[in-house]
Short mmCIF file of C-alpha atoms in Angstrom, two decimals:
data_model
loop_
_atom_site.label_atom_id
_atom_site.label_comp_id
_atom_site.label_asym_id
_atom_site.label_seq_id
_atom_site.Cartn_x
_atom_site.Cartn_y
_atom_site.Cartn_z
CA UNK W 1 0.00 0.00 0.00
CA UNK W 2 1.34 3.11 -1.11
CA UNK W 3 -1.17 5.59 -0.48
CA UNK W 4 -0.15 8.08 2.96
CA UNK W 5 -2.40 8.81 5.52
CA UNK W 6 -4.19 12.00 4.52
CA UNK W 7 -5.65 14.48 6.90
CA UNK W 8 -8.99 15.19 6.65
CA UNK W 9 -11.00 18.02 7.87
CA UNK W 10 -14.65 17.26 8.65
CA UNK W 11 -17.03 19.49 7.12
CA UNK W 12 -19.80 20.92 10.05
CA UNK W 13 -22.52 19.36 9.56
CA UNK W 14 -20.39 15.66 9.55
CA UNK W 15 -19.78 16.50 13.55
CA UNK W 16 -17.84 18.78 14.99
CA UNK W 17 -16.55 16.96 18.40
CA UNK W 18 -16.49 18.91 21.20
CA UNK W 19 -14.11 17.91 24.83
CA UNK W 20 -16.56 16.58 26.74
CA UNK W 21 -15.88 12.59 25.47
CA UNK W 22 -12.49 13.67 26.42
CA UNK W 23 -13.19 13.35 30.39
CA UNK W 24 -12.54 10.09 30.57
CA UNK W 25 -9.23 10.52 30.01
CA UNK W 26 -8.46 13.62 32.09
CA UNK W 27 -9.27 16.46 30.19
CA UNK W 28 -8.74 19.16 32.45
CA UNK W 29 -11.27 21.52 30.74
CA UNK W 30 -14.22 19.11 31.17
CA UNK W 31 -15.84 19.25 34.98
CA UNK W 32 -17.71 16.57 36.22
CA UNK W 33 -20.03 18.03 38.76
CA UNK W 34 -22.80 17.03 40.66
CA UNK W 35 -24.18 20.64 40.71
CA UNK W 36 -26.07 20.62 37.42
CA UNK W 37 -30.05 19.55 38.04
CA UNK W 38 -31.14 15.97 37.19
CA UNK W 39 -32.26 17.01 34.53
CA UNK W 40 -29.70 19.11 32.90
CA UNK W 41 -26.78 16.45 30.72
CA UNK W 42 -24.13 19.49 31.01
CA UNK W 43 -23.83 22.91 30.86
CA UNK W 44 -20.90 25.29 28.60
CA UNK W 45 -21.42 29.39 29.58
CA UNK W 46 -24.19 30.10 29.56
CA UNK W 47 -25.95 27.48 27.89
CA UNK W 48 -28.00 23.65 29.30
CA UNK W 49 -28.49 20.66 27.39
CA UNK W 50 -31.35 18.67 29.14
CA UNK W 51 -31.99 15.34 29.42
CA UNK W 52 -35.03 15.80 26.90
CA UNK W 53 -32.89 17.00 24.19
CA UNK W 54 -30.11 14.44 24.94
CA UNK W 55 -32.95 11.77 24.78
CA UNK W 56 -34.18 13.09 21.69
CA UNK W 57 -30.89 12.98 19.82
CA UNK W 58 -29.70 9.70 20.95
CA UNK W 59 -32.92 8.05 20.14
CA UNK W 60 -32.66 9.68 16.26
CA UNK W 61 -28.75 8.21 16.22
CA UNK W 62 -30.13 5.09 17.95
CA UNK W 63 -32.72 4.60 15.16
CA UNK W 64 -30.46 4.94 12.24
CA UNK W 65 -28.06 1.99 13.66
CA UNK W 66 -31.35 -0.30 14.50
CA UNK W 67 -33.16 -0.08 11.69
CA UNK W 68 -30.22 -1.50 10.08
CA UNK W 69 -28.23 -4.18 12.83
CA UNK W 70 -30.73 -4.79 14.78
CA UNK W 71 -31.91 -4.35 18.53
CA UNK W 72 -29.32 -6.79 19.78
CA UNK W 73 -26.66 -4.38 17.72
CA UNK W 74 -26.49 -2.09 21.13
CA UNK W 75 -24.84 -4.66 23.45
CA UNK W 76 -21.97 -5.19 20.91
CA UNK W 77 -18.53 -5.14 22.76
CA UNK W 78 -16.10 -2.71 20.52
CA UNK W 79 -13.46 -4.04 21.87
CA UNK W 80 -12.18 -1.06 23.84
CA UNK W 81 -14.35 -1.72 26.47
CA UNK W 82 -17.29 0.51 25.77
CA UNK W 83 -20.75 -0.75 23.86
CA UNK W 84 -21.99 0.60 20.70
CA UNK W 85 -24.75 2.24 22.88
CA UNK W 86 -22.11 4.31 24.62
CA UNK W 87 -20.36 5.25 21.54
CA UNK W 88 -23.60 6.61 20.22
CA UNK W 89 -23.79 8.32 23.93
CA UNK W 90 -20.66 9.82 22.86
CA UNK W 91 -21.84 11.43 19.54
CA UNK W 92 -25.14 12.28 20.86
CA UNK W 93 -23.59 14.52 23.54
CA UNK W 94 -21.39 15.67 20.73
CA UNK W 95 -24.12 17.00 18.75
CA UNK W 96 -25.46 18.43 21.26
CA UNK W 97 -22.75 20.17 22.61
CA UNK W 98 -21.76 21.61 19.01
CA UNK W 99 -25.47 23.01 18.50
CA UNK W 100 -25.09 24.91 22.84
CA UNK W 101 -21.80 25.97 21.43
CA UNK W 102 -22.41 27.78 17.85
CA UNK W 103 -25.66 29.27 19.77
CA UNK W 104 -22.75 30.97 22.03
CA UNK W 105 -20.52 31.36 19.00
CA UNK W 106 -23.51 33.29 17.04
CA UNK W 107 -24.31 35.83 19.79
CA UNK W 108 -20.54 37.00 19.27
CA UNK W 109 -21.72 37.74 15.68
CA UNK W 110 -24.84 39.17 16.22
CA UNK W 111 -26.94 36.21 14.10
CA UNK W 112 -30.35 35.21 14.40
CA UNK W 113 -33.40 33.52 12.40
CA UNK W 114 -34.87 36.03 10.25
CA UNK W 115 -38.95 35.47 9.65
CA UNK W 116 -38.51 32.96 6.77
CA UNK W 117 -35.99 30.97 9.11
CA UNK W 118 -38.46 30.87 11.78
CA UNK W 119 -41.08 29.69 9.31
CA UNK W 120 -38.92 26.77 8.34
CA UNK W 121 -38.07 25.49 11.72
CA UNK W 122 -42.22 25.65 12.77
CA UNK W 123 -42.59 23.35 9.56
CA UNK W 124 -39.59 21.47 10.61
CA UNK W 125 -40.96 21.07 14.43
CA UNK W 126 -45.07 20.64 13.45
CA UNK W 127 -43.74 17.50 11.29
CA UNK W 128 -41.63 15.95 13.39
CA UNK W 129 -44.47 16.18 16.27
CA UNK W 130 -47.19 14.94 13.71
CA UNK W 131 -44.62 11.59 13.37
CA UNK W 132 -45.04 10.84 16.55
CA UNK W 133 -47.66 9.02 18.74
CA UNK W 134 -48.45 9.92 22.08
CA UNK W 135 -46.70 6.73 23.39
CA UNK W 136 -43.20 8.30 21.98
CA UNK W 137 -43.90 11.35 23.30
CA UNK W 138 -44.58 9.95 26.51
CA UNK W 139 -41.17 7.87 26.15
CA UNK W 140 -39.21 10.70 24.84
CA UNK W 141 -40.04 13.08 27.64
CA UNK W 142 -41.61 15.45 25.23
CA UNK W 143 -44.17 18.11 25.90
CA UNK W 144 -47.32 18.28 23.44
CA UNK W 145 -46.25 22.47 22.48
CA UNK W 146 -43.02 20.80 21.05
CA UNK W 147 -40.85 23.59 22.65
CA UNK W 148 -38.30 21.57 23.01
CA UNK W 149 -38.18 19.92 19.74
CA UNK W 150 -38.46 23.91 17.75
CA UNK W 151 -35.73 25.12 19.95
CA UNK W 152 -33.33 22.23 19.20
CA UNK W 153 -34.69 23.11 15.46
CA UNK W 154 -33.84 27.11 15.87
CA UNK W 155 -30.47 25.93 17.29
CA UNK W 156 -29.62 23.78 14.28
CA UNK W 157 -30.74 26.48 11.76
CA UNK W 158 -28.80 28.73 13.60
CA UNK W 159 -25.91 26.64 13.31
CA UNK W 160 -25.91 25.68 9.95
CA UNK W 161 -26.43 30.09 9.26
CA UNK W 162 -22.62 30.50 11.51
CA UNK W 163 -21.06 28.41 9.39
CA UNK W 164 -21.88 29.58 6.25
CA UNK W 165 -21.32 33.24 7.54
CA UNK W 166 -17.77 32.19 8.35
CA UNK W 167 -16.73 30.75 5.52
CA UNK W 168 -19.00 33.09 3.01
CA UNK W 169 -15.15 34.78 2.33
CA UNK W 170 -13.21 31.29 1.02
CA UNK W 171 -12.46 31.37 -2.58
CA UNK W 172 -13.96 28.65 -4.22
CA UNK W 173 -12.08 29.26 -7.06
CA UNK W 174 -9.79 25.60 -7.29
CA UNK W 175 -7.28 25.10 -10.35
CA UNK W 176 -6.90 21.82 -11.82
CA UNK W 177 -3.22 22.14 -11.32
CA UNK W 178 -4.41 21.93 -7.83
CA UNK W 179 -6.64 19.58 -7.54
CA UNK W 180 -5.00 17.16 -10.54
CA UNK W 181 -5.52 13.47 -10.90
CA UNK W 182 -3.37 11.22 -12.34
CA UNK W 183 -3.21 8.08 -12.85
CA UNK W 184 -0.28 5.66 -13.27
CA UNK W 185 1.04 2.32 -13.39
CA UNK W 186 4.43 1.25 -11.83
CA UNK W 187 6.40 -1.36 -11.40
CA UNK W 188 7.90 -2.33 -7.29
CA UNK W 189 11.31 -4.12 -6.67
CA UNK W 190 11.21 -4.42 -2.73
CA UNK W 191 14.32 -2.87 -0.62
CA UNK W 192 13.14 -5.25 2.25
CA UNK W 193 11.55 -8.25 2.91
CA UNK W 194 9.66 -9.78 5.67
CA UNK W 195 10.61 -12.09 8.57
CA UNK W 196 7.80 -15.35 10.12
CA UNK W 197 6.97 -13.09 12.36
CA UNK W 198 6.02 -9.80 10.20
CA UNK W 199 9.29 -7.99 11.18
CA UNK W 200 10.26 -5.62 8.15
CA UNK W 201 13.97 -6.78 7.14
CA UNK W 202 16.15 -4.19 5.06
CA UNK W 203 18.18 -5.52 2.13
CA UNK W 204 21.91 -4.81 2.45
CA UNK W 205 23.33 -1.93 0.48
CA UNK W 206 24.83 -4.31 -1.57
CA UNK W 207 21.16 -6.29 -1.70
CA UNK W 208 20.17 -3.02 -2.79
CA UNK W 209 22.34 -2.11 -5.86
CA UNK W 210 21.74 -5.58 -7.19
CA UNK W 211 18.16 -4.54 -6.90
CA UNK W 212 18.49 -1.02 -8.32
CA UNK W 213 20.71 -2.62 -11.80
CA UNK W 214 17.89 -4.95 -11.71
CA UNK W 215 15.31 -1.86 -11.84
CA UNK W 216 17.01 -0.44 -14.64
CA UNK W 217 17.33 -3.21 -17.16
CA UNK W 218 13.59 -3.59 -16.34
CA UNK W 219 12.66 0.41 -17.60
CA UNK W 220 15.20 -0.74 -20.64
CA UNK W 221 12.73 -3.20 -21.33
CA UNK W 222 9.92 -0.74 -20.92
CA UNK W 223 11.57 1.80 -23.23
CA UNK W 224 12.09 -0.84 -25.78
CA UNK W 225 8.29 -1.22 -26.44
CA UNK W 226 7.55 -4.34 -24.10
CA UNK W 227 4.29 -4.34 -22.90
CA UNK W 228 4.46 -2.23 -19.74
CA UNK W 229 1.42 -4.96 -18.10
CA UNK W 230 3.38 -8.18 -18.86
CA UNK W 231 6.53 -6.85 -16.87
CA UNK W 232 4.14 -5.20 -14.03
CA UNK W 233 3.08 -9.36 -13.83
CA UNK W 234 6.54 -10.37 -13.93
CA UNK W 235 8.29 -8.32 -11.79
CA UNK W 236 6.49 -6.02 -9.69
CA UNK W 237 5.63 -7.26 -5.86
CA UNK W 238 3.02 -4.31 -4.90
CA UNK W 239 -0.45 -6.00 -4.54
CA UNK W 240 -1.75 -3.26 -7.46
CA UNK W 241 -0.79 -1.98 -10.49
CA UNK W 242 -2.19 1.37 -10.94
CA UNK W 243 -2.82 4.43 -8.85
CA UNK W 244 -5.20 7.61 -8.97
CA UNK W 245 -4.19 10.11 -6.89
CA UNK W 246 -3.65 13.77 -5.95
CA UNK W 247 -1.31 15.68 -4.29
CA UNK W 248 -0.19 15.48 -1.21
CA UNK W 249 -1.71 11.75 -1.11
CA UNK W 250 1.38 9.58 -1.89
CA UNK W 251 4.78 9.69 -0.52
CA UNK W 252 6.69 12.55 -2.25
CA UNK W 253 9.13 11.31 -4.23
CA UNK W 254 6.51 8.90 -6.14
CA UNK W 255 4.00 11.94 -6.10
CA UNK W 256 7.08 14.56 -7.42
CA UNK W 257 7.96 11.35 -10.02
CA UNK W 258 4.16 11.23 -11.60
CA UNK W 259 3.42 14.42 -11.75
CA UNK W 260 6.27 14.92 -13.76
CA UNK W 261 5.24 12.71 -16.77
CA UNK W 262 3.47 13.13 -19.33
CA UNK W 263 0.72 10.38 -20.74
CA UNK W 264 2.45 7.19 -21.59
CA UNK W 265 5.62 8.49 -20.43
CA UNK W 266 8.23 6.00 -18.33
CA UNK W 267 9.92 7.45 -15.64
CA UNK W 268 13.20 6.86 -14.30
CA UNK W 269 14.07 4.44 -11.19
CA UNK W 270 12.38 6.35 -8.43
CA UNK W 271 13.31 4.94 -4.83
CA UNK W 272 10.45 5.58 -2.32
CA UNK W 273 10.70 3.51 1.29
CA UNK W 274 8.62 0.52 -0.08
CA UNK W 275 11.73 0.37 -2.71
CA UNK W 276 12.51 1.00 -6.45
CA UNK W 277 9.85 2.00 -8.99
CA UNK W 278 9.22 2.83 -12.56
CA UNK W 279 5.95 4.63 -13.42
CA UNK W 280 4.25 5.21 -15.94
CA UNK W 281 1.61 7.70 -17.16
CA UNK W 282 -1.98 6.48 -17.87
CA UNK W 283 -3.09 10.32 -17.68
CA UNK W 284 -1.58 13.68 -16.52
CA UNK W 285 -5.38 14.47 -15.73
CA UNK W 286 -8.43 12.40 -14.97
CA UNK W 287 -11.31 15.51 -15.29
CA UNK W 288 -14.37 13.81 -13.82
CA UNK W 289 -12.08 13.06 -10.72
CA UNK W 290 -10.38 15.89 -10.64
CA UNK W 291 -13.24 17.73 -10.80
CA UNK W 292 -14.44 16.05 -7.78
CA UNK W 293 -11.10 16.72 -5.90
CA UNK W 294 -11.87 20.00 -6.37
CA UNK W 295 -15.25 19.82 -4.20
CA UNK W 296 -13.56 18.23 -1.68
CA UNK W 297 -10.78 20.36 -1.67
CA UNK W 298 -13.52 23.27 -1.06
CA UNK W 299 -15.16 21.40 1.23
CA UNK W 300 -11.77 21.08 3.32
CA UNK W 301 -10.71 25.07 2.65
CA UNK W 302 -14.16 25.82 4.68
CA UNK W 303 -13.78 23.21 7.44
CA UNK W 304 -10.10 24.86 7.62
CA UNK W 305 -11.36 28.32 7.82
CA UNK W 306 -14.44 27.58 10.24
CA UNK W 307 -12.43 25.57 12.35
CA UNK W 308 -9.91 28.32 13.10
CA UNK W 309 -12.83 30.71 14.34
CA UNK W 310 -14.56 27.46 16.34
CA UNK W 311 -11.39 26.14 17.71
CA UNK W 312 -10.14 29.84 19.42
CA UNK W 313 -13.98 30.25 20.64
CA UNK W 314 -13.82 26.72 22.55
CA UNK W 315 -10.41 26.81 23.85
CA UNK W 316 -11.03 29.15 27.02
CA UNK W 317 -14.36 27.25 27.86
CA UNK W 318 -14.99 24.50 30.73
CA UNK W 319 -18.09 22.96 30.23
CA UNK W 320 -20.08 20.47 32.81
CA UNK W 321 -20.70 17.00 32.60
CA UNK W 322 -23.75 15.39 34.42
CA UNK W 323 -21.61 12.15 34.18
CA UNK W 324 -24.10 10.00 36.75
CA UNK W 325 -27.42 11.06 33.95
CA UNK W 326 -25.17 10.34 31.14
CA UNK W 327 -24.10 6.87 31.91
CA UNK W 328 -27.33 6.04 33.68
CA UNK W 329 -29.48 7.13 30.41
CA UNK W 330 -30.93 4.04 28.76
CA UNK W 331 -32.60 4.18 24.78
CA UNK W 332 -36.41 4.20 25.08
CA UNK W 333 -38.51 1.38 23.90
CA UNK W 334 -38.15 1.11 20.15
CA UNK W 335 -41.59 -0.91 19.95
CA UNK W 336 -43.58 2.16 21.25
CA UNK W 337 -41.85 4.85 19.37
CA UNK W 338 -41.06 3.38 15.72
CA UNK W 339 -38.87 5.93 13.81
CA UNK W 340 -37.35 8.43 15.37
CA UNK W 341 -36.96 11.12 12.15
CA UNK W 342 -36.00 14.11 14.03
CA UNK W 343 -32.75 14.86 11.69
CA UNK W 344 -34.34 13.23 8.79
CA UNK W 345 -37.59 15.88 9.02
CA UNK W 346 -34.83 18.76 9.62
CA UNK W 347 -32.45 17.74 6.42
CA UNK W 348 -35.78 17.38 4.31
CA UNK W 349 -37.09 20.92 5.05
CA UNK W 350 -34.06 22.86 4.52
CA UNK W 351 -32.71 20.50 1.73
CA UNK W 352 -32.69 23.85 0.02
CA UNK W 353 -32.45 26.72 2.67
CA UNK W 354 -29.91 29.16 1.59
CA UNK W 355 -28.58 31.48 4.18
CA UNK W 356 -28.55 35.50 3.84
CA UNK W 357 -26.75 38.41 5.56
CA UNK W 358 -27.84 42.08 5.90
CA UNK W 359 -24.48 44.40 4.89
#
């Protein structure tokens, strides 16, 4: 395998985690406190999360994951000694904590709903509350106004108008240059090999300049006109033949190598730490994928540039944990309630809501 470990940069709306899942582990800016009500899951300045809304968005999450594993899917071991049912915990509180914290974040901007936002979260809320029968209300700890459900709903709108307000300034102008695919073939002569026990092993230098002649009289071949495919089933030892990539996504000297060439080009030996190579070009520029590189290339250039504003905002704050309503908070009974669509009903209504700002 050849491809590096890339960074990536969750947009928003994928989950931005907050430090409370971090208290397990110590995190000095999380406080677990008995002082918050029974019914309050934490608080971060001057914001609550109740157990209602907690409830609410674990038993959406929780729905999701049954409807497709099963009931019996929640007592699943992850082998790091938590369940699948605290995991969810974990990115319920998340969510939560994201939605108290961009409500906090938006004050410092001066954002709220305007009258066609508050329109679309009523529409959002009187759905969701027409899904449901009174037994799931009863289970969910709802009220029959659905207060709780339009303020979690203002929240999220709210939300989703921050983040578009701090990135409405990125250029979404991408190059290709920038966001290039190619494509290659290549041919892999080893520099190591491995032990019984899956030790790595390097050659010897000597090892290795047999090797490297070796490499050469194989791109001789190559330049000569034999088929590039029968000598990638002949010689090379990497598990697969051709590559699409971008930059930044392969180790560099392989990356500097291919980007290099031009279509059906052969390179030269090109030593990487898996060994020797020789590449060639397929194409200098794949446009349906790099097209798509460049969406995902925006889509990283806004997480980047939100993330800096979110990141400084958070960093000075010490939220509380109700850790004794957390752990002791149990998924209601998924016979009563049937489908939980709270984030469905939400996605659905603003599937095209497109945020404006006064100047």
């Amino acid at each position: 395998m050849l491809l590096k470990i890339k960074k990536i940069v969750f947009p928003l709306l994928l989950v931005v985690l907050f430090a409370f899942t971090a208290a397990a582990c110590g995190n000095s800016k999380v406080v677990l406190t008995a002082g918050l009500g029974k019914n309050e899951i934490f608080r971060v300045g001057t914001e609550s999360a109740s157990a209602a809304e907690f409830g609410l968005y674990l038993a959406a999450i929780a729905w999701d994951y049954e409807s497709i594993y099963g009931s019996e899917f929640w007592s699943i071991d992850t082998g790091e000694g938590t369940t699948m049912l605290d995991n969810c915990k974990d990115l319920a509180l998340a969510q939560l904590a994201r939605l108290k914290v961009m409500k906090l974040l938006a004050q410092e901007y001066s954002l709220t709903l305007n009258e066609e936002e508050e329109a679309l979260v009523v529409l959002a809320a009187e759905q969701f509350m027409d899904s449901l029968s009174e037994e799931a209300l009863e289970a969910l700890g709802l009220g029959e106004d659905g207060s709780e459900v339009l303020e979690l709903y203002e929240e999220q709108l709210l939300s989703d108008k921050l983040y578009a307000y701090l990135i409405k300034d990125v250029n979404p102008e991408i190059s290709d240059d920038e966001a290039r695919i190619v494509t290659v073939q290549h041919i892999l002569l080893k520099t190591y090999t491995v032990d019984e026990n899956g030790n790595r092993q390097e050659m010897s230098e000597e090892e290795k300049s047999r090797l490297y002649t070796k490499a050469e009289e194989i791109r001789e071949l190559a330049l000569e006109g034999e088929s590039f495919e029968s000598l990638i089933a002949k010689y090379s030892e990497d598990t697969k033949s051709t590559y699409s990539f971008g930059k930044g996504e392969m180790e560099e000297s392989f990356e500097n190598t291919a980007f290099e060439l031009e279509t059906d080009e052969i390179s030269h030996v090109t030593v990487t730490s898996h060994g020797y190579h020789i590449i060639k070009c397929i194409s200098t520029l794949d446009r349906e994928a790099t097209d798509q590189n460049k969406q995902a290339l925006l889509l990283q250039r806004k997480a980047e540039a939100f993330g800096e504003t979110y990141n400084e905002f958070v960093s000075d704050m010490e939220p509380e944990l109700n850790e004794d309503v957390l752990e002791a908070f149990e998924l209601v009974d998924f016979d009563v309630t049937g489908e939980i669509l709270f984030l469905d009903i939400y996605e659905e209504v603003t599937a095209d809501y497109e945020p404006t700002f006064e100047s």
